[in-house]
Short mmCIF file of N, CA, C and O in Angstrom, two decimals:
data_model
loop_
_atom_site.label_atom_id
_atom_site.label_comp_id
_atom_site.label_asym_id
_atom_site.label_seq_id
_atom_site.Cartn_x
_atom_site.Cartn_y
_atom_site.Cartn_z
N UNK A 1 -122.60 43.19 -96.26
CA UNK A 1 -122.93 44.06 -95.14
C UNK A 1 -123.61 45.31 -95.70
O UNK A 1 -123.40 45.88 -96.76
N UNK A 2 -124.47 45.59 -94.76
CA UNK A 2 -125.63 46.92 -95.61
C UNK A 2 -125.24 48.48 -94.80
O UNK A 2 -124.93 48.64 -93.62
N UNK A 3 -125.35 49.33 -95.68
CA UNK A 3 -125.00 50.72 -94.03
C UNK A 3 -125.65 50.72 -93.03
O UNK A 3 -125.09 51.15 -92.02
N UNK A 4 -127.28 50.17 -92.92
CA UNK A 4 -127.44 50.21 -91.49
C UNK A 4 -126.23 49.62 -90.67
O UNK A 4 -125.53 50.35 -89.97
N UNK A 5 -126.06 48.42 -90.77
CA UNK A 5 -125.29 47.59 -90.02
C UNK A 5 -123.67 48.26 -89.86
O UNK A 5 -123.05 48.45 -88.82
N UNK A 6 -123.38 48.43 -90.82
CA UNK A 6 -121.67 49.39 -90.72
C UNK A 6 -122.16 50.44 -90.05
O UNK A 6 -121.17 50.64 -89.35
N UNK A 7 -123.06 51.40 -89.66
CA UNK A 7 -123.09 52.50 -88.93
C UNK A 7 -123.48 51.56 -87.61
O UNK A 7 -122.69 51.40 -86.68
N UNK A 8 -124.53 51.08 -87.64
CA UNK A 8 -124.16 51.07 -85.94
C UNK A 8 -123.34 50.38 -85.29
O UNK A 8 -123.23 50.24 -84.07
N UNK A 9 -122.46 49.72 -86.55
CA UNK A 9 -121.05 49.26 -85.59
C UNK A 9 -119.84 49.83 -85.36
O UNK A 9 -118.83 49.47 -84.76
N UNK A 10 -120.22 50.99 -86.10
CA UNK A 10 -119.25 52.55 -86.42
C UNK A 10 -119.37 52.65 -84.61
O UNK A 10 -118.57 52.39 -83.70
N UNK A 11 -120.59 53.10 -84.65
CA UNK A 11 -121.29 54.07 -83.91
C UNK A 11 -120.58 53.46 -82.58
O UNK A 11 -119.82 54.24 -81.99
N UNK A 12 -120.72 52.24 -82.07
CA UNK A 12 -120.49 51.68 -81.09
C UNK A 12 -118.76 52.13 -80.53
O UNK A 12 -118.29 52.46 -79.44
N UNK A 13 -118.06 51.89 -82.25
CA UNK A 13 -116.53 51.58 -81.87
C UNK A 13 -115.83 53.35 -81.93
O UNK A 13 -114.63 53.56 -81.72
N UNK A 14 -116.85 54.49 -82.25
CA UNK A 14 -116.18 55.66 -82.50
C UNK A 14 -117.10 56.82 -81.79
O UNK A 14 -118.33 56.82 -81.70
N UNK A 15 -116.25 57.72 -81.35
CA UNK A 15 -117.21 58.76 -80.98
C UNK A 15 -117.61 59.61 -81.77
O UNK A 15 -118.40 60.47 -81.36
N UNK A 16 -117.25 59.59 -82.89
CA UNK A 16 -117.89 60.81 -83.96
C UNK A 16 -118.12 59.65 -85.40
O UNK A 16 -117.69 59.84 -86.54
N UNK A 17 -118.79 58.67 -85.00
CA UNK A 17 -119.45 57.99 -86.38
C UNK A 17 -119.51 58.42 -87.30
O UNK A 17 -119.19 59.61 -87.24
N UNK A 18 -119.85 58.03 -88.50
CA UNK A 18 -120.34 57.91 -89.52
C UNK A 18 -121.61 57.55 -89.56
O UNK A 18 -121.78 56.79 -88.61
N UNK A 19 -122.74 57.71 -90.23
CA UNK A 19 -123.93 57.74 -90.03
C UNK A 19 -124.16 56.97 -91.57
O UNK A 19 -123.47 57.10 -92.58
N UNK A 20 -125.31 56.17 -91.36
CA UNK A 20 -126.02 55.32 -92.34
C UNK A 20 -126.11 55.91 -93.77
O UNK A 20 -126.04 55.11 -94.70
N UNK A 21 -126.23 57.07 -94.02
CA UNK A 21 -126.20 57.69 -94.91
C UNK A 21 -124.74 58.09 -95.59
O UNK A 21 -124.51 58.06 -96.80
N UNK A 22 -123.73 58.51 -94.49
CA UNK A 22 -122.52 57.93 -94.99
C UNK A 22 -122.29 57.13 -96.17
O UNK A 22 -122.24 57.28 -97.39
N UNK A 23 -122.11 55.85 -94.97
CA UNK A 23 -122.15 54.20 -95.88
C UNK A 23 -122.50 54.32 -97.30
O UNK A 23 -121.80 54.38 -98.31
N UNK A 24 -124.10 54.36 -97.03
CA UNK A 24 -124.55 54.00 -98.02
C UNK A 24 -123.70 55.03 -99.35
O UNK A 24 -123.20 54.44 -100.31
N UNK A 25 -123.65 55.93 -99.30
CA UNK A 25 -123.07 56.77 -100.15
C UNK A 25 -121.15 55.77 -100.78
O UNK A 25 -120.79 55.38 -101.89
N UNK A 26 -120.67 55.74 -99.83
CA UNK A 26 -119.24 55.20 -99.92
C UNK A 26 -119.32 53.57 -100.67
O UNK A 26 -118.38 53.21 -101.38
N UNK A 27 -120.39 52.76 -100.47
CA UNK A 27 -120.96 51.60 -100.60
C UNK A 27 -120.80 51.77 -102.01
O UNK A 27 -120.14 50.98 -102.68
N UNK A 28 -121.56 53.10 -102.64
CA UNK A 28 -121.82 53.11 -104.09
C UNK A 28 -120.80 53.97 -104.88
O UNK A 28 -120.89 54.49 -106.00
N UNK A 29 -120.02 53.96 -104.18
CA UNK A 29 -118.24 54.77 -104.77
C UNK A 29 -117.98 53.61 -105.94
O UNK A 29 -118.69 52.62 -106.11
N UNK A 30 -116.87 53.92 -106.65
CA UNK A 30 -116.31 53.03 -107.21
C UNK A 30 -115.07 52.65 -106.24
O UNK A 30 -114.71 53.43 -105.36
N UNK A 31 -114.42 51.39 -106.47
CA UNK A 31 -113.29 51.11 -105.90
C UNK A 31 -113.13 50.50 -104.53
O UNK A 31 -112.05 50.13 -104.07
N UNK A 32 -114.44 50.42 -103.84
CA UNK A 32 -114.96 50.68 -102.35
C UNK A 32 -114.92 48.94 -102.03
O UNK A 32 -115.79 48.23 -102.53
N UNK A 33 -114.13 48.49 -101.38
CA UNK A 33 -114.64 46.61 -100.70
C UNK A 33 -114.86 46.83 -99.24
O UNK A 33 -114.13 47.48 -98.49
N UNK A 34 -115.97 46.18 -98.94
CA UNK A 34 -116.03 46.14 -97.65
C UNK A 34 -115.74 44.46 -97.12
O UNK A 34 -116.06 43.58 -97.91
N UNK A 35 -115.15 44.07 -95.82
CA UNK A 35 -114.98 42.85 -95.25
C UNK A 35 -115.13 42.81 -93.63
O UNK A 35 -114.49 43.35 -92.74
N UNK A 36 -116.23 41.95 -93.64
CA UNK A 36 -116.19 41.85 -91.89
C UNK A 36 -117.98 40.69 -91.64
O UNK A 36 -118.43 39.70 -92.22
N UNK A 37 -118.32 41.28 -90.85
CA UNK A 37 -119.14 40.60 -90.40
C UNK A 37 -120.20 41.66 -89.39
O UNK A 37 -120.29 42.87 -89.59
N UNK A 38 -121.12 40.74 -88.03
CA UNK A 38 -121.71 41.73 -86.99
C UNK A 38 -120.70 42.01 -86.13
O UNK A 38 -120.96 42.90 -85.32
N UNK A 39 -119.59 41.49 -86.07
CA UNK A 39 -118.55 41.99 -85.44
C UNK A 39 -117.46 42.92 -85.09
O UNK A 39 -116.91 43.29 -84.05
N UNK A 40 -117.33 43.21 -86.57
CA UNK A 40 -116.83 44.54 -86.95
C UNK A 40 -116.34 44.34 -88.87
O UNK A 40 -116.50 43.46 -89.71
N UNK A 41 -115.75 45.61 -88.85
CA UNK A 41 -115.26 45.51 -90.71
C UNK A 41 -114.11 46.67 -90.92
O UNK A 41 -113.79 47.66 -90.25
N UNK A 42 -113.76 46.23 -91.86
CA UNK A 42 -113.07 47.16 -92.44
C UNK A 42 -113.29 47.59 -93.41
O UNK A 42 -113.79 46.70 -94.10
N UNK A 43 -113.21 48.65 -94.04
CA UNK A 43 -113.64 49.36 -95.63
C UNK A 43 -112.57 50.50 -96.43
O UNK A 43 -112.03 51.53 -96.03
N UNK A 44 -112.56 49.91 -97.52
CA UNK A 44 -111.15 50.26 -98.70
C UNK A 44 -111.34 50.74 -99.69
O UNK A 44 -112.37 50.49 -100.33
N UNK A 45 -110.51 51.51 -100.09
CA UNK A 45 -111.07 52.13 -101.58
C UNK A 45 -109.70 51.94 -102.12
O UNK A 45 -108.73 52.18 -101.40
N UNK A 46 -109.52 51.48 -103.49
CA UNK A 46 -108.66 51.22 -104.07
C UNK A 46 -108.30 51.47 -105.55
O UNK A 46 -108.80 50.67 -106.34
N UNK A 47 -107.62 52.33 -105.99
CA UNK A 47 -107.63 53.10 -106.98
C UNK A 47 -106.21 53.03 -107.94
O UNK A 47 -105.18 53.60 -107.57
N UNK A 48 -106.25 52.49 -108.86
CA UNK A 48 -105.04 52.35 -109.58
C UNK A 48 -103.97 51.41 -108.69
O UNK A 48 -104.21 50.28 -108.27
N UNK A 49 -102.87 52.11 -108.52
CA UNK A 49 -101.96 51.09 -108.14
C UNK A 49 -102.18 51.43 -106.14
O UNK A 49 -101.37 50.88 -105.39
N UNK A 50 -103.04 52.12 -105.68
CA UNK A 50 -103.33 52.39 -104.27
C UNK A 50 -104.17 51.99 -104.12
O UNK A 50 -104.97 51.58 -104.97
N UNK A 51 -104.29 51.98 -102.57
CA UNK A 51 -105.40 51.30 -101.64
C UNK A 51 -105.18 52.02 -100.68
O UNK A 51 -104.04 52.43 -100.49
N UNK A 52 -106.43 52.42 -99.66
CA UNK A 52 -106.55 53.69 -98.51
C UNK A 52 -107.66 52.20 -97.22
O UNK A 52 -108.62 51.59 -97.71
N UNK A 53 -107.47 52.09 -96.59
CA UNK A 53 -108.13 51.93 -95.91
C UNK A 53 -108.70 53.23 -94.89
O UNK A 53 -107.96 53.89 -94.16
N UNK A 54 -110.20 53.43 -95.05
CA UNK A 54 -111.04 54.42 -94.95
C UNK A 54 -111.72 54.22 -93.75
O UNK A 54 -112.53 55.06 -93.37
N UNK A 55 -111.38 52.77 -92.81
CA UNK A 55 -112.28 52.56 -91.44
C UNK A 55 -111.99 51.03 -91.02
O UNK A 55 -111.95 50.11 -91.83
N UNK A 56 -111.81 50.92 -89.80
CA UNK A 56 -112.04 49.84 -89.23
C UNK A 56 -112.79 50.03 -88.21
O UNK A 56 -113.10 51.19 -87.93
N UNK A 57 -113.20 49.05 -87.49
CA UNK A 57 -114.51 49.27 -86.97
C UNK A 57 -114.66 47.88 -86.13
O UNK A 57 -114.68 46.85 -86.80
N UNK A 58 -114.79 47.74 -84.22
CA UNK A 58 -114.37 46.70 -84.06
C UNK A 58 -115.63 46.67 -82.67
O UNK A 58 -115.65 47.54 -81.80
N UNK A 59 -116.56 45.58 -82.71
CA UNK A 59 -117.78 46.14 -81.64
C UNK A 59 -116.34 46.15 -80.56
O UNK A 59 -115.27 45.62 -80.86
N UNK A 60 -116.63 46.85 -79.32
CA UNK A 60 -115.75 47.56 -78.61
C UNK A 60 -115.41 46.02 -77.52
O UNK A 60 -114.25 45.64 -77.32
N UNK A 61 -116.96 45.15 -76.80
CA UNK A 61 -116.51 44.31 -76.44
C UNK A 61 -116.13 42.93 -77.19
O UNK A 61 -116.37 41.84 -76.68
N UNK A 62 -115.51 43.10 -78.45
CA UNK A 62 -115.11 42.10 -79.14
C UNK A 62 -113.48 42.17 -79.26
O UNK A 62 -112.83 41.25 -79.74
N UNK A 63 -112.94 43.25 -78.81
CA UNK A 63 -111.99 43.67 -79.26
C UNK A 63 -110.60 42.94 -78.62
O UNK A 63 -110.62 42.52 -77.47
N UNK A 64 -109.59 42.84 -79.32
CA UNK A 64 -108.28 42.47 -78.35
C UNK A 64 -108.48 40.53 -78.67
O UNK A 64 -107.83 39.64 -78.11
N UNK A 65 -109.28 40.42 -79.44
CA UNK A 65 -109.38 39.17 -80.02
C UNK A 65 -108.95 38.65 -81.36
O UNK A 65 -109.37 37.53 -81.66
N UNK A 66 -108.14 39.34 -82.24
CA UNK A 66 -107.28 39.33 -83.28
C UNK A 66 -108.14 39.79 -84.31
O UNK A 66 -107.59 40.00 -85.40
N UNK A 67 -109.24 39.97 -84.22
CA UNK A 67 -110.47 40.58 -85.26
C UNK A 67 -109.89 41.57 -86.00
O UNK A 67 -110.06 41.60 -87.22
N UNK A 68 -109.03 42.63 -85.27
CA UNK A 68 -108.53 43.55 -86.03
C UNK A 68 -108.01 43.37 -86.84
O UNK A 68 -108.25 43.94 -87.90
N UNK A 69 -106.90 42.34 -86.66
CA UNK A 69 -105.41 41.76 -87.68
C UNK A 69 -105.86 41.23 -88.70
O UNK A 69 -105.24 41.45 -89.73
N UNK A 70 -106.81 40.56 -88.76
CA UNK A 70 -108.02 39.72 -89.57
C UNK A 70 -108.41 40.63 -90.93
O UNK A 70 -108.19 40.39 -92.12
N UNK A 71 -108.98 41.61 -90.37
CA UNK A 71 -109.42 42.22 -91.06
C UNK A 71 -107.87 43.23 -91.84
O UNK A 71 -107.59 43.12 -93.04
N UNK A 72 -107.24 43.95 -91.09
CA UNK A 72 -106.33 44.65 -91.80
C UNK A 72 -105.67 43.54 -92.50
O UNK A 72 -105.07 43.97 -93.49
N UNK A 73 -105.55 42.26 -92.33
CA UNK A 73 -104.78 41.04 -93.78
C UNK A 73 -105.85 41.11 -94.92
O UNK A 73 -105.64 41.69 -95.98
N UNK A 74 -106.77 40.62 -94.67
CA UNK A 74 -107.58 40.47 -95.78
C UNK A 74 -107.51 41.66 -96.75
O UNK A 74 -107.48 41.45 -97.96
N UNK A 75 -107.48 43.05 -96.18
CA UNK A 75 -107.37 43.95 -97.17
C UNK A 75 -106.36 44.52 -97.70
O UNK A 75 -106.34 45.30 -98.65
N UNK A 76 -105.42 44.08 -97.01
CA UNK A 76 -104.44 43.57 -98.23
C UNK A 76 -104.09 43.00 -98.82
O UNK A 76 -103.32 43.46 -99.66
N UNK A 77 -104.36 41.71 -98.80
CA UNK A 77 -105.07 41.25 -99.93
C UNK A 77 -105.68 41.24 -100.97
O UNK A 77 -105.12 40.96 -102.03
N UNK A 78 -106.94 41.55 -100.88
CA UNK A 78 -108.26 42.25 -101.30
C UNK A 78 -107.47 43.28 -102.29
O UNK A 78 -107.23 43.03 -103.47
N UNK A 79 -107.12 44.44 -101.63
CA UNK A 79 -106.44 45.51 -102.68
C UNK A 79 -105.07 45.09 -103.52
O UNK A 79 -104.83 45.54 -104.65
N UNK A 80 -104.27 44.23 -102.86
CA UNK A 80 -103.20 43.77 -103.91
C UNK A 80 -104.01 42.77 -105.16
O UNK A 80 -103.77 42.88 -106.36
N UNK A 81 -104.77 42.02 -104.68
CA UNK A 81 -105.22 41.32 -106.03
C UNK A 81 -106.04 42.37 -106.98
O UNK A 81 -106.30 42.22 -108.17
N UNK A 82 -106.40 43.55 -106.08
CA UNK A 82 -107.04 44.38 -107.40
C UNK A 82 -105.82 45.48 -107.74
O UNK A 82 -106.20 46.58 -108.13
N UNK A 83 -104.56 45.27 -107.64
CA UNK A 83 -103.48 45.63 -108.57
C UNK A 83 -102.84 46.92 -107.39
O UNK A 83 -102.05 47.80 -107.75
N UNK A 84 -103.18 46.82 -106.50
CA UNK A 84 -102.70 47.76 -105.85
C UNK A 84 -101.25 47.39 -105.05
O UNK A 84 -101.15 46.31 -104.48
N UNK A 85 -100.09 48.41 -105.05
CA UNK A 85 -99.12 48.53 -104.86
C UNK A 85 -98.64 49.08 -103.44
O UNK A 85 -97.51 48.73 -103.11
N UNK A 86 -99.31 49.86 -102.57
CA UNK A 86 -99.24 50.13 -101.48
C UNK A 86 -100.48 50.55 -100.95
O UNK A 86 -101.46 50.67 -101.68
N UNK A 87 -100.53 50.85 -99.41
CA UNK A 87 -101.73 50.64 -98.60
C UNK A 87 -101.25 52.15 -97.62
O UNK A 87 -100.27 52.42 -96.93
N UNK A 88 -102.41 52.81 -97.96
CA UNK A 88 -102.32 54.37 -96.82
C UNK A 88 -103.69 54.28 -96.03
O UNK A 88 -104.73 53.73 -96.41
N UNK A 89 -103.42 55.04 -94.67
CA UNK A 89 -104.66 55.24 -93.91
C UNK A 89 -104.09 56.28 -92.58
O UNK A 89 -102.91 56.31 -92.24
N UNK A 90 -105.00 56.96 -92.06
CA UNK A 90 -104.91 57.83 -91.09
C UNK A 90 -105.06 57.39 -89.63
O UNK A 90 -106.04 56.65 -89.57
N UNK A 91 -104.67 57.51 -88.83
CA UNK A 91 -105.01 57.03 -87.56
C UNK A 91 -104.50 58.30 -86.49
O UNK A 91 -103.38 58.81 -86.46
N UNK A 92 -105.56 58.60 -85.71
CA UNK A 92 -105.26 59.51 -84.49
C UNK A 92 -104.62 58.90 -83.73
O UNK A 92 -104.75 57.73 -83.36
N UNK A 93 -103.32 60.21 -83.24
CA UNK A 93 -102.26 60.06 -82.59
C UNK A 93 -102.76 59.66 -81.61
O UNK A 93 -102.01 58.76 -81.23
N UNK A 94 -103.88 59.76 -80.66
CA UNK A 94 -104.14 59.07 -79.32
C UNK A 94 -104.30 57.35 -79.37
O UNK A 94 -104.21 56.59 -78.41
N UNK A 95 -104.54 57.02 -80.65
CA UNK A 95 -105.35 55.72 -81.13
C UNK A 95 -104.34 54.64 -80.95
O UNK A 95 -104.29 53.68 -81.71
N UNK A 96 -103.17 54.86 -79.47
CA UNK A 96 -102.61 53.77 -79.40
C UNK A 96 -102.22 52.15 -79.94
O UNK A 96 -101.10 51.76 -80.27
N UNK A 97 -103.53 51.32 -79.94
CA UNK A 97 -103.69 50.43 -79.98
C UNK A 97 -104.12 49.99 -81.49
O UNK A 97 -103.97 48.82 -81.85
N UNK A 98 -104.75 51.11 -82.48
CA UNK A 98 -104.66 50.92 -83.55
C UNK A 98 -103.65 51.19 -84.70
O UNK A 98 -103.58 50.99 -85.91
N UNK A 99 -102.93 51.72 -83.77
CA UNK A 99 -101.13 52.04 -84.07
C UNK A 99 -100.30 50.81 -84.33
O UNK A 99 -99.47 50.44 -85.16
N UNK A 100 -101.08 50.20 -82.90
CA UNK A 100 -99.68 49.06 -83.04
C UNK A 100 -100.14 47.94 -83.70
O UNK A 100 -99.34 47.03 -83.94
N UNK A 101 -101.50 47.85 -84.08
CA UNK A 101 -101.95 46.91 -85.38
C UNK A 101 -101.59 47.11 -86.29
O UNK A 101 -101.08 46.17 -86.89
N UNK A 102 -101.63 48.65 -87.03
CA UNK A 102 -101.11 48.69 -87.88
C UNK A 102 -99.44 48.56 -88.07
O UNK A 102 -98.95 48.40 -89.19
N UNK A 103 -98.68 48.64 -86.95
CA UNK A 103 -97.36 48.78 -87.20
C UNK A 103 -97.24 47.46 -87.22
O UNK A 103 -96.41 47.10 -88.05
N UNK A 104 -97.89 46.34 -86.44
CA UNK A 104 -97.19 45.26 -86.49
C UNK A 104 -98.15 44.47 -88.36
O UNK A 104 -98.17 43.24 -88.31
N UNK A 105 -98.34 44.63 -88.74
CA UNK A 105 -99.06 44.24 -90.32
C UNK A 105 -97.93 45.31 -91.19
O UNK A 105 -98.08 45.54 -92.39
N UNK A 106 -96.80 45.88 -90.39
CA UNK A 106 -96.20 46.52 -91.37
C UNK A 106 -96.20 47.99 -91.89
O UNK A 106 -95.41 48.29 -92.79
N UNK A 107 -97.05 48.94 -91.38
CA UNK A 107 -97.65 49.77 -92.03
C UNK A 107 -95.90 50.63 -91.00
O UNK A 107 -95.29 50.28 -89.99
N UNK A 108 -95.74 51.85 -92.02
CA UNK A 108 -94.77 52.75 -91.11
C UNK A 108 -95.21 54.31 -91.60
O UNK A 108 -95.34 54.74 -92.74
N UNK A 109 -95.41 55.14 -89.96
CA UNK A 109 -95.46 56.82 -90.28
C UNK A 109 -94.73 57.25 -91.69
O UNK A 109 -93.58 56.93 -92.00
N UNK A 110 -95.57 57.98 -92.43
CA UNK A 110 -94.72 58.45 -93.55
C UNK A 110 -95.13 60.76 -93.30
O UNK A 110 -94.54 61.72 -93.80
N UNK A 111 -96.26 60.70 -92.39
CA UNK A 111 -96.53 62.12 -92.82
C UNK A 111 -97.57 62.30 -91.31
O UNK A 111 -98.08 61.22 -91.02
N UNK A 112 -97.82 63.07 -90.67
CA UNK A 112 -98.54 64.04 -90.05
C UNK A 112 -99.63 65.04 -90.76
O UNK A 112 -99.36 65.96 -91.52
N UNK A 113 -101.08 64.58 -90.30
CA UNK A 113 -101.79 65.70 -90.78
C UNK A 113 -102.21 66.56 -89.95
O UNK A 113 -102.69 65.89 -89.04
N UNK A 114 -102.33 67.79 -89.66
CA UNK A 114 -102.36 68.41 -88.05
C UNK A 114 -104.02 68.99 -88.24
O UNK A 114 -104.53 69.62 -89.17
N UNK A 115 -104.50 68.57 -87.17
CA UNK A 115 -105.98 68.87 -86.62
C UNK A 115 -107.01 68.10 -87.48
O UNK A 115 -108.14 68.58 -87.39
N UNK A 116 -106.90 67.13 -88.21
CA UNK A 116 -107.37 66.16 -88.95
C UNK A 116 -108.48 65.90 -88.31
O UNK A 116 -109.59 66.13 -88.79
N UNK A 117 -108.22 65.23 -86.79
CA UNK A 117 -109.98 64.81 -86.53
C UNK A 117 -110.43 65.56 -85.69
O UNK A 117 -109.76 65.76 -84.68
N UNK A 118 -111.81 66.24 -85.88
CA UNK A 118 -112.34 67.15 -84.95
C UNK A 118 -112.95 65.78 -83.90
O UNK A 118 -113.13 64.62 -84.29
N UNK A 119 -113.17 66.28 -82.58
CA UNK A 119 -113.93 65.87 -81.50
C UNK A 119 -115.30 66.24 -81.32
O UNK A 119 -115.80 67.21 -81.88
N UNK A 120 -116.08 65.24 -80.31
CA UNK A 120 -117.68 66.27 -79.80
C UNK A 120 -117.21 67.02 -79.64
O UNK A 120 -117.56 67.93 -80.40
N UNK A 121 -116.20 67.37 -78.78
CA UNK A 121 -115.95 68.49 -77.65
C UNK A 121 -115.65 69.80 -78.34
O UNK A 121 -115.80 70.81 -77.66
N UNK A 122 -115.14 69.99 -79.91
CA UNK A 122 -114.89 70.99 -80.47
C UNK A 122 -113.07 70.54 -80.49
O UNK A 122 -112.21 71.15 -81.12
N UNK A 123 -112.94 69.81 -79.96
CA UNK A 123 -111.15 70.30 -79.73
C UNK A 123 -110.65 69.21 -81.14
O UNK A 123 -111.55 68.68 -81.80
N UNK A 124 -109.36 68.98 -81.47
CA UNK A 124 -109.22 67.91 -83.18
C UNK A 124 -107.52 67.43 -82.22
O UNK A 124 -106.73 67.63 -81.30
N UNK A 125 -107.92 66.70 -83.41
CA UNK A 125 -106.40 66.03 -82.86
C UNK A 125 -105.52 65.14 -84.28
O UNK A 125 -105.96 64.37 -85.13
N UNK A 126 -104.40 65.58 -84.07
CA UNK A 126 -103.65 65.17 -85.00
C UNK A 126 -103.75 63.49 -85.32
O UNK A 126 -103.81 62.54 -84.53
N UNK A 127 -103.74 63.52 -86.88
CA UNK A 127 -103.69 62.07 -87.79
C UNK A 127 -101.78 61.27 -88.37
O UNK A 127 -101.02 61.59 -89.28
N UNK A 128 -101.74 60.71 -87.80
CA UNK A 128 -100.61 60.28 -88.79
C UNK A 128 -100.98 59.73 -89.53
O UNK A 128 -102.13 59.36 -89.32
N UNK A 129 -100.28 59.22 -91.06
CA UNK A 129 -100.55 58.97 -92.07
C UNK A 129 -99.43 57.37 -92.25
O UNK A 129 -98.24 57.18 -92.51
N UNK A 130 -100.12 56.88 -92.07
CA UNK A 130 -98.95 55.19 -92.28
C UNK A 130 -99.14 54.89 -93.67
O UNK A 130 -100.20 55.33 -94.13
N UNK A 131 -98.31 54.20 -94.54
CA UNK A 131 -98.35 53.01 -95.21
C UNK A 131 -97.55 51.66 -95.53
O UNK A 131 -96.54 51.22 -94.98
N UNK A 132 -98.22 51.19 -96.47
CA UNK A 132 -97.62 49.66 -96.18
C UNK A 132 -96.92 49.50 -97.73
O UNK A 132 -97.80 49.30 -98.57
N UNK A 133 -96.04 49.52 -98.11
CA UNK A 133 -95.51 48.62 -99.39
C UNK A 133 -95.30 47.43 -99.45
O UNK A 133 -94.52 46.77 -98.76
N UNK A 134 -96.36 46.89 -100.70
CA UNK A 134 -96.37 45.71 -100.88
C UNK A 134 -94.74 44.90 -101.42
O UNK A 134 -94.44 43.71 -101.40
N UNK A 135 -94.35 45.48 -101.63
CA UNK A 135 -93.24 45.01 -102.37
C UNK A 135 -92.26 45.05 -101.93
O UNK A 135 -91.28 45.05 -102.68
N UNK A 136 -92.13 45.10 -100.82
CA UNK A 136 -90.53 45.00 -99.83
C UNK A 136 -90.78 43.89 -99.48
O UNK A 136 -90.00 43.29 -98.75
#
């Protein structure tokens, strides 16, 4: 998958995207796997004995079709075979539904980050911080 394509499927599934130039930048990180398709993806950075998932990304009318779960398995996967020991990522407190993906793959609140994501509108809204241990 190339950053054009991850941004405008950003773009579709978020109101404050990431932009092509983004990508491409994160693309050429070290540590960085991306997995998905035109459908949507997910993208990981994985560093020593951690792994962060940094985005999922789901075209909006594709969604509620297990695509999500799909993708959050594979990368754990993905990051346990590259030696990683647990799995962190942020998700806005409004983000219902990407809550309960992640809770049901296991992931549990460990921390609150307060005003984490800004909005268009100017206003931010709090991130919780989940992760997953591989080893329970």
């Amino acid at each position: 998958m190339d950053a054009q394509l991850l941004a405008e499927i950003h773009a579709e599934a978020f109101d404050t995207p990431w932009d092509e130039t983004a990508f491409r930048e994160l693309l050429a990180s070290p540590g960085i796997q991306v997995s998905g398709d035109d459908r949507g993806f997910i993208l990981i950075r994985t560093v020593g004995d951690e792994a962060e998932i940094l985005t999922v990304a789901v075209r909006p009318a594709l969604r509620r079709q297990g695509l999500g779960h799909r993708l959050v398995e594979s990368a754990i996967v993905a990051s346990a075979a590259q030696g990683a020991e647990r799995m962190f990522l942020e998700v806005a407190e409004s983000n219902l539904a990407a809550i309960a993906l992640y809770s049901a793959n296991g992931f549990e609140q460990v921390g609150l980050r307060k005003n984490y994501y800004r909005r268009p509108d100017g206003s931010s809204e709090h991130a919780k911080v989940m992760v997953l241990n591989f080893s329970q």
